Short mmCIF file of C-alpha atoms in Angstrom, two decimals:
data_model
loop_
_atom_site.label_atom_id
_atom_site.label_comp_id
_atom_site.label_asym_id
_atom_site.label_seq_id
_atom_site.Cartn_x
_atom_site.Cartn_y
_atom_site.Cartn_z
CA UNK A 1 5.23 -2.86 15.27
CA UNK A 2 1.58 -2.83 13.90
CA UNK A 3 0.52 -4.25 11.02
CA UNK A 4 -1.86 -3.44 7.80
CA UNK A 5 -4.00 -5.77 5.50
CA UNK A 6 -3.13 -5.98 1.17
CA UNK A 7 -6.92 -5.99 0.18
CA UNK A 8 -7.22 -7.93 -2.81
CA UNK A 9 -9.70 -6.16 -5.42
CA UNK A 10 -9.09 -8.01 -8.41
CA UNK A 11 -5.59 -7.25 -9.70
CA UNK A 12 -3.96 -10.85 -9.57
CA UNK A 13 -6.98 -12.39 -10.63
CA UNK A 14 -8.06 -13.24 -6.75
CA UNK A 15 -12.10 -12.56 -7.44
CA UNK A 16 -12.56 -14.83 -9.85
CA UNK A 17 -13.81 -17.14 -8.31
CA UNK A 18 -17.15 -15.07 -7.69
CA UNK A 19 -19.37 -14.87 -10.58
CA UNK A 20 -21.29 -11.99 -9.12
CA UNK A 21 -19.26 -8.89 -8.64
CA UNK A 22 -22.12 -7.26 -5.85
CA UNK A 23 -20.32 -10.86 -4.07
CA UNK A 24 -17.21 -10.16 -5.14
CA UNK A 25 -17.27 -6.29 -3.56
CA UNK A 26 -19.24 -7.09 -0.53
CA UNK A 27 -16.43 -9.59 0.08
CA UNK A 28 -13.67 -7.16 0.01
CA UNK A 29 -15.33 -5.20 2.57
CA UNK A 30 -15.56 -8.04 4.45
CA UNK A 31 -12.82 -8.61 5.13
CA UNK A 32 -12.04 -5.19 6.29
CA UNK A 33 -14.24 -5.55 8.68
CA UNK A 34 -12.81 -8.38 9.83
CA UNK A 35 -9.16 -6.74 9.75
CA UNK A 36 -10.61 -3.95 11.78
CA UNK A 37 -12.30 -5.78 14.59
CA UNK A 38 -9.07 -7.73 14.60
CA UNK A 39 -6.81 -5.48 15.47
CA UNK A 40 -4.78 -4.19 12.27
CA UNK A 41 -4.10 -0.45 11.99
CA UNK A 42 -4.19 -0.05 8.14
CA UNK A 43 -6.39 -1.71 5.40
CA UNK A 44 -4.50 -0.83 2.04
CA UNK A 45 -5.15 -1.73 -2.05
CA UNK A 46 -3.35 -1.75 -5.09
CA UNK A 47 -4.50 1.18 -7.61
CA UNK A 48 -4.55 -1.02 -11.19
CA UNK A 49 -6.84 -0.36 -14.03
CA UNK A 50 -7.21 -4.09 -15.43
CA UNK A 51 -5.93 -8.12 -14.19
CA UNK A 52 -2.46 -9.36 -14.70
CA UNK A 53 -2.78 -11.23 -16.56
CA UNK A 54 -5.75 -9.28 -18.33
CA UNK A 55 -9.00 -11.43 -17.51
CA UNK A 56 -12.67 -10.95 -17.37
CA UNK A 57 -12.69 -11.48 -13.75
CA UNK A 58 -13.92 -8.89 -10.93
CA UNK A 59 -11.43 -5.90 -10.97
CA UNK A 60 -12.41 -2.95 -9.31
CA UNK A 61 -11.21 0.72 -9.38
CA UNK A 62 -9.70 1.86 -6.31
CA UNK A 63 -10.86 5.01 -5.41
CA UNK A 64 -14.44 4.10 -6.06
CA UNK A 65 -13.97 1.22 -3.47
CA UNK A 66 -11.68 3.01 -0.76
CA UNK A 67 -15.12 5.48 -0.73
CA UNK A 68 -17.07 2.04 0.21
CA UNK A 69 -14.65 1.23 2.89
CA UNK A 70 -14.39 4.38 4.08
CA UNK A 71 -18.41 4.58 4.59
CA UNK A 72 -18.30 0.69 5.85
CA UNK A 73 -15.58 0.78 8.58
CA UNK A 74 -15.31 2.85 11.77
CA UNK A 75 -11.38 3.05 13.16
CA UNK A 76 -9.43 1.57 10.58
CA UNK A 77 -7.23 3.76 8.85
CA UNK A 78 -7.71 3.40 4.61
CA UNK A 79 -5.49 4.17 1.79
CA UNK A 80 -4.19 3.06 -1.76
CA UNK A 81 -0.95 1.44 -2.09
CA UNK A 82 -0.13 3.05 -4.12
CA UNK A 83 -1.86 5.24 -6.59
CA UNK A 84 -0.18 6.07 -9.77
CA UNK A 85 0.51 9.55 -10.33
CA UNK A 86 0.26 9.69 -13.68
CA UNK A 87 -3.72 7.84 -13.73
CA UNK A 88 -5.27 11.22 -12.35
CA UNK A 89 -4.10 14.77 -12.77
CA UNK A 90 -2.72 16.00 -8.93
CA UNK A 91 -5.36 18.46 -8.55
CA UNK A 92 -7.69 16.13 -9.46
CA UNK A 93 -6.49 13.71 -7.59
CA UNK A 94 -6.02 16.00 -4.40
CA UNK A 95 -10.03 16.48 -4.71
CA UNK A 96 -10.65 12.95 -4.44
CA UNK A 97 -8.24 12.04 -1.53
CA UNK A 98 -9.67 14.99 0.14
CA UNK A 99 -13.54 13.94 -0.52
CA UNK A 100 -12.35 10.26 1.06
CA UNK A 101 -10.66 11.65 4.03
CA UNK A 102 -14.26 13.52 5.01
CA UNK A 103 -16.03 10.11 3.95
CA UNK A 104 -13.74 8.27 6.25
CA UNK A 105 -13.95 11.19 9.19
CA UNK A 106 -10.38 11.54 8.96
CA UNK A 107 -8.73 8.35 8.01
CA UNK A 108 -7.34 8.26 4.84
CA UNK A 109 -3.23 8.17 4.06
CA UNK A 110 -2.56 8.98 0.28
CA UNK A 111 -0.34 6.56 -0.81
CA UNK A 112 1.48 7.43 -4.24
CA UNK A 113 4.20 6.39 -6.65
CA UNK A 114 5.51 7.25 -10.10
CA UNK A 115 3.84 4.09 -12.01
CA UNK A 116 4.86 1.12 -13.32
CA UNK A 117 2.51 -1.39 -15.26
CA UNK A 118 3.16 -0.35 -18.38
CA UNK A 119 -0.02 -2.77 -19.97
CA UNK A 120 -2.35 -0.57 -17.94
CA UNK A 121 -0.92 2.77 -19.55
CA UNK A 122 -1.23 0.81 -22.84
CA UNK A 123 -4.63 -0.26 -22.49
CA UNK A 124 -6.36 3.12 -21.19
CA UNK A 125 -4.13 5.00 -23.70
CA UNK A 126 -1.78 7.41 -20.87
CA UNK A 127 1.49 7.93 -21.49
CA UNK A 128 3.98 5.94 -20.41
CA UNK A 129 7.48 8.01 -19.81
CA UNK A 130 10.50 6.59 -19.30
CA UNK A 131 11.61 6.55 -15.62
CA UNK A 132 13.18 9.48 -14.81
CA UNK A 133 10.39 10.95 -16.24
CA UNK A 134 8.28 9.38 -14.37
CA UNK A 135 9.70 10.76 -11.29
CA UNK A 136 10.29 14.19 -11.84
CA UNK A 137 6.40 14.25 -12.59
CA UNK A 138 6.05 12.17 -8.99
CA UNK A 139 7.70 15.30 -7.65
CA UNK A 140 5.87 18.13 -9.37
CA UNK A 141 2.38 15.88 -8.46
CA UNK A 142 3.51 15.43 -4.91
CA UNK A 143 3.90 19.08 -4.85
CA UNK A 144 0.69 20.51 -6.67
CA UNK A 145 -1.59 17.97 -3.80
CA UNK A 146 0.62 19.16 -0.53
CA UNK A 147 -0.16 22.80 -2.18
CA UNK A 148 -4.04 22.64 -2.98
CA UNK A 149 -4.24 20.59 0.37
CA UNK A 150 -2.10 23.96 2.35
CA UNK A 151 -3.73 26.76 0.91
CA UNK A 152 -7.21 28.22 0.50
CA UNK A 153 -8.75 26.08 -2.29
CA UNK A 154 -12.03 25.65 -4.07
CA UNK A 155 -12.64 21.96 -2.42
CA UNK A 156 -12.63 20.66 1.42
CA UNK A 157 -9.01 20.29 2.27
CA UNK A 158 -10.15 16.78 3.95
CA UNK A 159 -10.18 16.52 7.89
CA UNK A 160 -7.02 15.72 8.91
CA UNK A 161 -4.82 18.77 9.67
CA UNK A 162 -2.73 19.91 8.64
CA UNK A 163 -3.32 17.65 5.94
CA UNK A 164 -4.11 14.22 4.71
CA UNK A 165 -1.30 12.22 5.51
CA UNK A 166 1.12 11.13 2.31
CA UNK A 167 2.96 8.44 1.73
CA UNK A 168 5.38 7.60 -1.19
CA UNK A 169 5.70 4.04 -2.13
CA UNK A 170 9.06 3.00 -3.90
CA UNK A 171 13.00 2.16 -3.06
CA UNK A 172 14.58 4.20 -5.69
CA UNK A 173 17.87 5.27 -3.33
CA UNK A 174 18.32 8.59 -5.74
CA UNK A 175 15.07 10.28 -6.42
CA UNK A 176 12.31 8.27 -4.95
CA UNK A 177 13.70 7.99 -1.11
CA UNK A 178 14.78 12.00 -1.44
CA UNK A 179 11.13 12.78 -2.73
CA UNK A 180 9.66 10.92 0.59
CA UNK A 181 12.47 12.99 2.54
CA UNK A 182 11.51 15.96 1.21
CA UNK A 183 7.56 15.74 0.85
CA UNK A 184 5.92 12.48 2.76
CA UNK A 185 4.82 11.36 5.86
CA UNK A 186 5.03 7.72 4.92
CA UNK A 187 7.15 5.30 3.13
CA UNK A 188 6.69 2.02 1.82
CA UNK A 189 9.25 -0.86 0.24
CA UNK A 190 8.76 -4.10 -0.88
CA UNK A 191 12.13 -5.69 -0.38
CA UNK A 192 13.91 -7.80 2.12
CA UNK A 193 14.33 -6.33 5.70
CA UNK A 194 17.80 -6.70 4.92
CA UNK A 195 17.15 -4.39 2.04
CA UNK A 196 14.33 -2.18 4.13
CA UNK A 197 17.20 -1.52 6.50
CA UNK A 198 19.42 -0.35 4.07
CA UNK A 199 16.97 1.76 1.87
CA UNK A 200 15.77 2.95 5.67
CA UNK A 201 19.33 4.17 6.14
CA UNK A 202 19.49 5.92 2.77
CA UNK A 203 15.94 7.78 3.61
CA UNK A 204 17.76 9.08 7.02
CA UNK A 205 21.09 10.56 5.14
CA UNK A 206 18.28 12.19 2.86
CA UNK A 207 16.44 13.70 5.54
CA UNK A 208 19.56 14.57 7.00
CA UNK A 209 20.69 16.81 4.08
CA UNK A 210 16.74 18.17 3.75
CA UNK A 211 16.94 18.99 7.68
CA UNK A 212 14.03 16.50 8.02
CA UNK A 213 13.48 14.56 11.23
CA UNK A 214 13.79 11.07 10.55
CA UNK A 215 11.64 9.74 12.66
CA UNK A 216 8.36 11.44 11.45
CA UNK A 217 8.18 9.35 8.52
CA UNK A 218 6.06 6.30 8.80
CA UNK A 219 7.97 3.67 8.25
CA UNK A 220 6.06 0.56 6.11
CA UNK A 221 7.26 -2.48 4.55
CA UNK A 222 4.77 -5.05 2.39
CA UNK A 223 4.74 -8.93 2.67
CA UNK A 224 2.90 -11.66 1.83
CA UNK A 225 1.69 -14.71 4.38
CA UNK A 226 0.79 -17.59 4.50
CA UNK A 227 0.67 -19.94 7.70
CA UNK A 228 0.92 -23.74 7.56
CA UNK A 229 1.53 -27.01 9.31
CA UNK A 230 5.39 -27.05 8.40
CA UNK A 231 7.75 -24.50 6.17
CA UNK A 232 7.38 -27.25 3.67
CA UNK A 233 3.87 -26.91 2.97
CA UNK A 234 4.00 -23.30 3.08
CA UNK A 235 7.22 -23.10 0.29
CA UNK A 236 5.62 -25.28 -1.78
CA UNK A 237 3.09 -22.48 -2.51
CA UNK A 238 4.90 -20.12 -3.57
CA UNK A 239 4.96 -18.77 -7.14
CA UNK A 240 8.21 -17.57 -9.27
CA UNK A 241 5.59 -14.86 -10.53
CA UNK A 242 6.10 -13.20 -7.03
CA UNK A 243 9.52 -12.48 -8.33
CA UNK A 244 8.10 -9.54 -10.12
CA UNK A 245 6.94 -8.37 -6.87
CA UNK A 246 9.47 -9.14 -4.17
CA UNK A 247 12.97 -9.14 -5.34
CA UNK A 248 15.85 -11.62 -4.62
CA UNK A 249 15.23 -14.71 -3.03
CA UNK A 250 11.59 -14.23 -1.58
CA UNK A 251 11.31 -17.42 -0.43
CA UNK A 252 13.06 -16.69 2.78
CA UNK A 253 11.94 -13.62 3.80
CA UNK A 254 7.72 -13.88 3.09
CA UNK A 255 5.60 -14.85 5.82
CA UNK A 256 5.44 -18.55 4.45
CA UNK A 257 5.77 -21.01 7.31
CA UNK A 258 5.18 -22.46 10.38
CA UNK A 259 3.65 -20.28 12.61
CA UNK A 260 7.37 -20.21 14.92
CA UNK A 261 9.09 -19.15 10.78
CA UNK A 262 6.53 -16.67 10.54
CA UNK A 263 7.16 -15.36 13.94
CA UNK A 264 10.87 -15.12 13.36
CA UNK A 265 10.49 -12.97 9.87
CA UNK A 266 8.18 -10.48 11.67
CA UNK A 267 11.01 -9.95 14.32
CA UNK A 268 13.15 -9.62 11.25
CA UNK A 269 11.02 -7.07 9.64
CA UNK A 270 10.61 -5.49 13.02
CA UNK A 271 14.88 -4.94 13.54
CA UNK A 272 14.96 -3.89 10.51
CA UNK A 273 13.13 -0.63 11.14
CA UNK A 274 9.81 -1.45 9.88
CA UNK A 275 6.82 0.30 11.90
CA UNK A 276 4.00 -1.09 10.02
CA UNK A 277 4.18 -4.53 8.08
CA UNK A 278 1.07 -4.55 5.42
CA UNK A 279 0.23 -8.03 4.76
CA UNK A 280 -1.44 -9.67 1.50
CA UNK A 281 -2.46 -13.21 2.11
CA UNK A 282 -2.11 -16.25 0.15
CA UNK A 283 -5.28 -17.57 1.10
CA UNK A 284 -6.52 -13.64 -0.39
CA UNK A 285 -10.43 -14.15 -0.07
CA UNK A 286 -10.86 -16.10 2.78
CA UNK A 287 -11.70 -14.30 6.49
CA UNK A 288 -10.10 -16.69 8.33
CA UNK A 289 -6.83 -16.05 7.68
CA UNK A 290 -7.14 -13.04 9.10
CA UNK A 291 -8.83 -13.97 12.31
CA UNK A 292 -5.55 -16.77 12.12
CA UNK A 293 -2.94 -14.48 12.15
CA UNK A 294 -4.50 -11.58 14.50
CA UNK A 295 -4.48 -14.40 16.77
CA UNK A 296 -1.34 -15.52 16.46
CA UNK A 297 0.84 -12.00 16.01
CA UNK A 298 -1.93 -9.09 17.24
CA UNK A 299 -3.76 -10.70 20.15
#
């Protein structure tokens, strides 16, 4: 199993501890750097328009800083996890992922979902449909991209053939999971790897019925970390706000622990069918704790 970085840019308030955002930005690339010369395969970051809760800290738009990384790095693959469909039109948003894929000489993976935070509909004034809605428009946008990206268009086409690689973030066992059967090269859940295993069976029936093979779809799971002296110490850092996050009982299935407990939920992740475990840590700013756990889990 390999393993990506959660690059914090802002959304849960992480920069705000830097009073300069030129700091604040350099720092995020930073520690890309660092994930890269460490040994992860993937540096991913959320797609939000303003802090939850809304702040006047550093908060910066993804696409503008995915260009940055993609300029700023050299092997590490890039991508946003996810971007809402419903921020940028497809074709627009086809243009852009296919500008960042030349920027990034062939590294970028489009992640995308239907949308969820309604405040940041609210305060940019989009639309905010109800879910099925949502969805259906996933589909059609997931559709327009693959097409522009396929055929003879007015825009580079990116460089990776035979074309940028798509992923579709979301556990919806109906719609969402068919739409990744049917259209993406990637998945992504943010459950349990109890949960991941089941959804991951769901995805196969899907691909089953859409004559899909399985096992071409990336399979990704996110987490969050955080390595201490004893499971106590780690515990006792974790917020009920992660709850709107990570469902269930989060507390014992994140990466929070000892270094043996954080060894033992990897395997977990790992049996459950995840092929690439994208990691956000607690300590969100700080190098170190990357360097810490490349060392302990990459080598």
């Amino acid at each position: 199993m390999e393993f990506g970085i959660f690059l914090p840019v802002g959304f849960g308030g992480e920069l705000g501890a830097f009073d300069d955002p030129v700091e604040a930005a350099e720092r995020v690339i930073e520690l890309t750097r660092t994930a890269e010369e460490c040994g992860f395969a993937a540096a991913w970051l959320p797609d939000h328009l303003q802090t939850i809760p809304p702040s006047p800290a550093p908060m910066f738009e993804s696409w503008s800083m995915l260009t940055a990384l993609a300029r700023d790095t050299e092997r590490i693959r890039i991508g946003p996890l996810v971007s809402s469909n419903s921020y940028r039109n497809p074709a627009l948003q086809a243009k852009i992922a296919s500008t960042v894929d030349v920027l990034s000489r062939g590294r970028l993976t489009l992640g995308l979902g239907a949308g969820w935070y309604q405040p940041d509909y609210e305060a940019f004034g989009y639309d905010f449909a109800d879910a099925p809605t949502r969805l259906r428009h996933l589909r059609d946008g997931v559709r327009t991209i693959r097409e522009m990206w396929q055929h003879p268009t007015t825009f580079p086409r990116g460089v990776q053939q035979p074309h940028i690689p798509l992923m579709i973030a979301g556990g919806g066992e109906r719609m969402t999971l068919k739409i990744v059967a049917d259209y993406a090269d990637a998945c992504n859940v943010m459950v349990s790897p109890a949960d991941a295993a089941r959804k991951y069976a769901i995805l196969r029936e899907h691909c089953e019925n859409a004559n899909r093979d399985y096992d071409t779809i990336l399979r990704t799971a996110t987490t969050a970390c955080l390595i201490a002296g004893t499971d106590e110490e780690a515990q006792a850092a974790l917020s009920p706000a992660m709850g709107a996050f990570y469902p269930g009982d989060f507390a014992d299935y994140l990466l929070y622990g000892s270094v043996e407990t954080v060894r033992d939920r990897i395997a977990t992740y790992e049996e459950a069918g995840v092929q690439q475990l994208i990691v956000g840590f607690h300590e969100a700013t700080d190098p170190e704790a990357i360097r810490r756990f490349a060392k302990e889990f990459i080598g």
